[in-house]
């Protein structure tokens, strides 16, 4: 999933454009141009280039989970038994395919994976654990943390 991008190709204009787009990617290019002192066509070319280079990975709508019945956010540490390349790749694919998993990180430390999961109910989470963890012979253990409040949520990246 990770794609390496050359950061040296980003100048101050690009970084200012990215800061605006991360706040609201529906901002008109004319408005962005006025904010960064570039013409709208210049802004358009820069945005197009950053999409092509993978700097901008997606243009998405951020959905309020509760509005679509996904009111429970759960963080899960997963420890696997075997860390062979094949087993890790298999786990990555399985986690990536589960719609309930918003984010999945392969990490260092005691756990091998950290998952961010959204579900409508604890019964749905229990069903997910049966499918992903109890039904997987390579999962040694998992630990669950249920969020009580979403204090800060976002994928914005500081662009300097």
Short mmCIF file of C-alpha atoms in Angstrom, two decimals:
data_model
loop_
_atom_site.label_atom_id
_atom_site.label_comp_id
_atom_site.label_asym_id
_atom_site.label_seq_id
_atom_site.Cartn_x
_atom_site.Cartn_y
_atom_site.Cartn_z
CA UNK A 1 0.00 0.00 0.00
CA UNK A 2 2.86 2.38 0.71
CA UNK A 3 4.22 4.25 -2.26
CA UNK A 4 7.48 6.13 -1.93
CA UNK A 5 7.28 9.69 -3.23
CA UNK A 6 10.10 12.16 -3.79
CA UNK A 7 9.51 14.96 -1.29
CA UNK A 8 12.16 17.13 -2.92
CA UNK A 9 9.81 17.70 -5.87
CA UNK A 10 7.42 19.66 -3.62
CA UNK A 11 8.04 23.38 -3.46
CA UNK A 12 6.48 25.97 -1.15
CA UNK A 13 3.53 26.50 -3.54
CA UNK A 14 2.79 22.76 -3.61
CA UNK A 15 2.89 22.57 0.18
CA UNK A 16 0.51 25.53 0.54
CA UNK A 17 -1.86 23.95 -1.98
CA UNK A 18 -1.75 20.65 -0.08
CA UNK A 19 -2.50 22.39 3.21
CA UNK A 20 -5.64 23.92 1.68
CA UNK A 21 -6.76 20.71 -0.01
CA UNK A 22 -6.35 18.72 3.21
CA UNK A 23 -8.78 21.09 4.95
CA UNK A 24 -11.29 21.04 2.05
CA UNK A 25 -10.51 19.36 -1.27
CA UNK A 26 -13.59 21.02 -2.81
CA UNK A 27 -11.97 24.45 -2.57
CA UNK A 28 -12.16 26.07 -6.03
CA UNK A 29 -8.80 26.33 -7.78
CA UNK A 30 -9.37 30.07 -8.23
CA UNK A 31 -9.66 30.44 -4.44
CA UNK A 32 -6.54 28.33 -3.90
CA UNK A 33 -4.68 30.43 -6.47
CA UNK A 34 -5.62 33.64 -4.68
CA UNK A 35 -4.43 32.17 -1.36
CA UNK A 36 -1.04 31.05 -2.72
CA UNK A 37 -0.50 33.78 -5.36
CA UNK A 38 -0.78 31.54 -8.43
CA UNK A 39 -3.21 31.49 -11.34
CA UNK A 40 -6.01 28.90 -11.33
CA UNK A 41 -4.44 27.07 -14.34
CA UNK A 42 -1.09 26.89 -12.49
CA UNK A 43 -2.86 25.46 -9.43
CA UNK A 44 -4.65 22.94 -11.66
CA UNK A 45 -1.35 21.80 -13.24
CA UNK A 46 0.28 21.39 -9.82
CA UNK A 47 -2.66 19.41 -8.42
CA UNK A 48 -2.67 17.18 -11.52
CA UNK A 49 1.07 16.55 -11.18
CA UNK A 50 0.78 15.75 -7.46
CA UNK A 51 -2.01 13.25 -8.23
CA UNK A 52 0.07 11.62 -10.96
CA UNK A 53 3.12 11.41 -8.66
CA UNK A 54 1.08 9.87 -5.84
CA UNK A 55 1.47 12.82 -3.47
CA UNK A 56 -2.32 13.18 -3.51
CA UNK A 57 -3.54 9.61 -3.13
CA UNK A 58 -7.31 10.11 -3.22
CA UNK A 59 -10.15 12.57 -3.20
CA UNK A 60 -12.68 11.19 -0.74
CA UNK A 61 -15.70 12.18 1.32
CA UNK A 62 -15.18 11.90 5.08
CA UNK A 63 -18.32 10.23 6.41
CA UNK A 64 -19.58 10.59 9.97
CA UNK A 65 -19.65 6.95 11.22
CA UNK A 66 -22.71 7.46 13.44
CA UNK A 67 -24.68 8.86 10.49
CA UNK A 68 -24.37 5.48 8.76
CA UNK A 69 -24.90 3.35 11.84
CA UNK A 70 -21.22 2.62 12.59
CA UNK A 71 -21.20 4.06 16.11
CA UNK A 72 -18.47 1.96 17.75
CA UNK A 73 -14.77 2.52 17.06
CA UNK A 74 -12.41 -0.20 18.24
CA UNK A 75 -8.62 -0.42 18.24
CA UNK A 76 -7.17 -3.91 18.13
CA UNK A 77 -3.64 -5.15 18.69
CA UNK A 78 -3.04 -8.43 16.87
CA UNK A 79 -0.12 -10.73 17.59
CA UNK A 80 0.58 -13.52 15.11
CA UNK A 81 2.34 -16.83 15.68
CA UNK A 82 4.43 -17.02 12.52
CA UNK A 83 6.03 -13.93 11.01
CA UNK A 84 7.15 -15.48 7.75
CA UNK A 85 6.80 -13.18 4.75
CA UNK A 86 3.97 -15.31 3.35
CA UNK A 87 2.02 -15.32 6.62
CA UNK A 88 2.40 -11.57 7.09
CA UNK A 89 1.30 -10.88 3.50
CA UNK A 90 -1.69 -13.18 3.97
CA UNK A 91 -2.68 -11.30 7.15
CA UNK A 92 -2.28 -7.93 5.41
CA UNK A 93 -4.54 -9.05 2.56
CA UNK A 94 -7.17 -10.47 4.91
CA UNK A 95 -7.24 -7.32 7.06
CA UNK A 96 -7.29 -5.04 3.99
CA UNK A 97 -10.28 -6.95 2.58
CA UNK A 98 -12.44 -6.52 5.70
CA UNK A 99 -14.79 -3.57 5.22
CA UNK A 100 -15.03 -3.01 8.97
CA UNK A 101 -11.29 -2.29 9.21
CA UNK A 102 -10.72 1.41 8.49
CA UNK A 103 -6.98 1.31 9.02
CA UNK A 104 -4.39 -1.44 9.38
CA UNK A 105 -0.78 -0.97 10.38
CA UNK A 106 1.99 -3.59 10.44
CA UNK A 107 4.04 -2.46 13.44
CA UNK A 108 7.06 -3.18 15.62
CA UNK A 109 6.80 -4.04 19.30
CA UNK A 110 4.69 -6.63 21.12
CA UNK A 111 1.86 -6.52 18.59
CA UNK A 112 2.32 -7.24 14.90
CA UNK A 113 -0.71 -5.29 13.67
CA UNK A 114 -2.78 -2.39 14.93
CA UNK A 115 -6.29 -2.20 13.48
CA UNK A 116 -8.86 0.58 13.60
CA UNK A 117 -12.33 -0.91 13.25
CA UNK A 118 -15.82 0.59 13.04
CA UNK A 119 -18.92 -1.50 13.73
CA UNK A 120 -22.56 -0.82 14.53
CA UNK A 121 -22.64 -3.03 17.63
CA UNK A 122 -20.56 -5.24 19.88
CA UNK A 123 -22.38 -8.25 18.41
CA UNK A 124 -21.01 -7.25 15.01
CA UNK A 125 -17.54 -6.93 16.50
CA UNK A 126 -17.86 -10.38 18.08
CA UNK A 127 -18.78 -11.83 14.68
CA UNK A 128 -15.78 -10.09 13.14
CA UNK A 129 -13.44 -11.52 15.82
CA UNK A 130 -14.74 -15.03 15.10
CA UNK A 131 -14.08 -14.56 11.40
CA UNK A 132 -10.72 -12.76 11.51
CA UNK A 133 -9.07 -13.87 14.74
CA UNK A 134 -10.57 -17.06 16.15
CA UNK A 135 -10.88 -18.49 12.64
CA UNK A 136 -7.24 -17.76 11.84
CA UNK A 137 -4.69 -20.35 13.00
CA UNK A 138 -1.89 -17.78 12.80
CA UNK A 139 -3.41 -15.32 15.29
CA UNK A 140 -1.77 -15.89 18.66
CA UNK A 141 -3.79 -13.26 20.54
CA UNK A 142 -5.57 -9.99 20.11
CA UNK A 143 -6.35 -7.16 22.48
CA UNK A 144 -9.32 -4.83 22.10
CA UNK A 145 -9.68 -1.16 23.08
CA UNK A 146 -13.11 0.41 22.65
CA UNK A 147 -13.10 4.17 22.07
CA UNK A 148 -15.26 6.10 24.53
CA UNK A 149 -14.95 9.41 22.64
CA UNK A 150 -13.44 10.58 19.36
CA UNK A 151 -11.29 13.49 20.47
CA UNK A 152 -9.44 14.00 17.18
CA UNK A 153 -9.88 12.13 13.94
CA UNK A 154 -8.14 12.89 10.66
CA UNK A 155 -5.61 11.89 8.10
CA UNK A 156 -4.15 15.33 7.53
CA UNK A 157 -0.38 15.34 7.19
CA UNK A 158 1.72 18.34 8.28
CA UNK A 159 3.14 19.77 5.05
CA UNK A 160 5.39 22.41 6.56
#
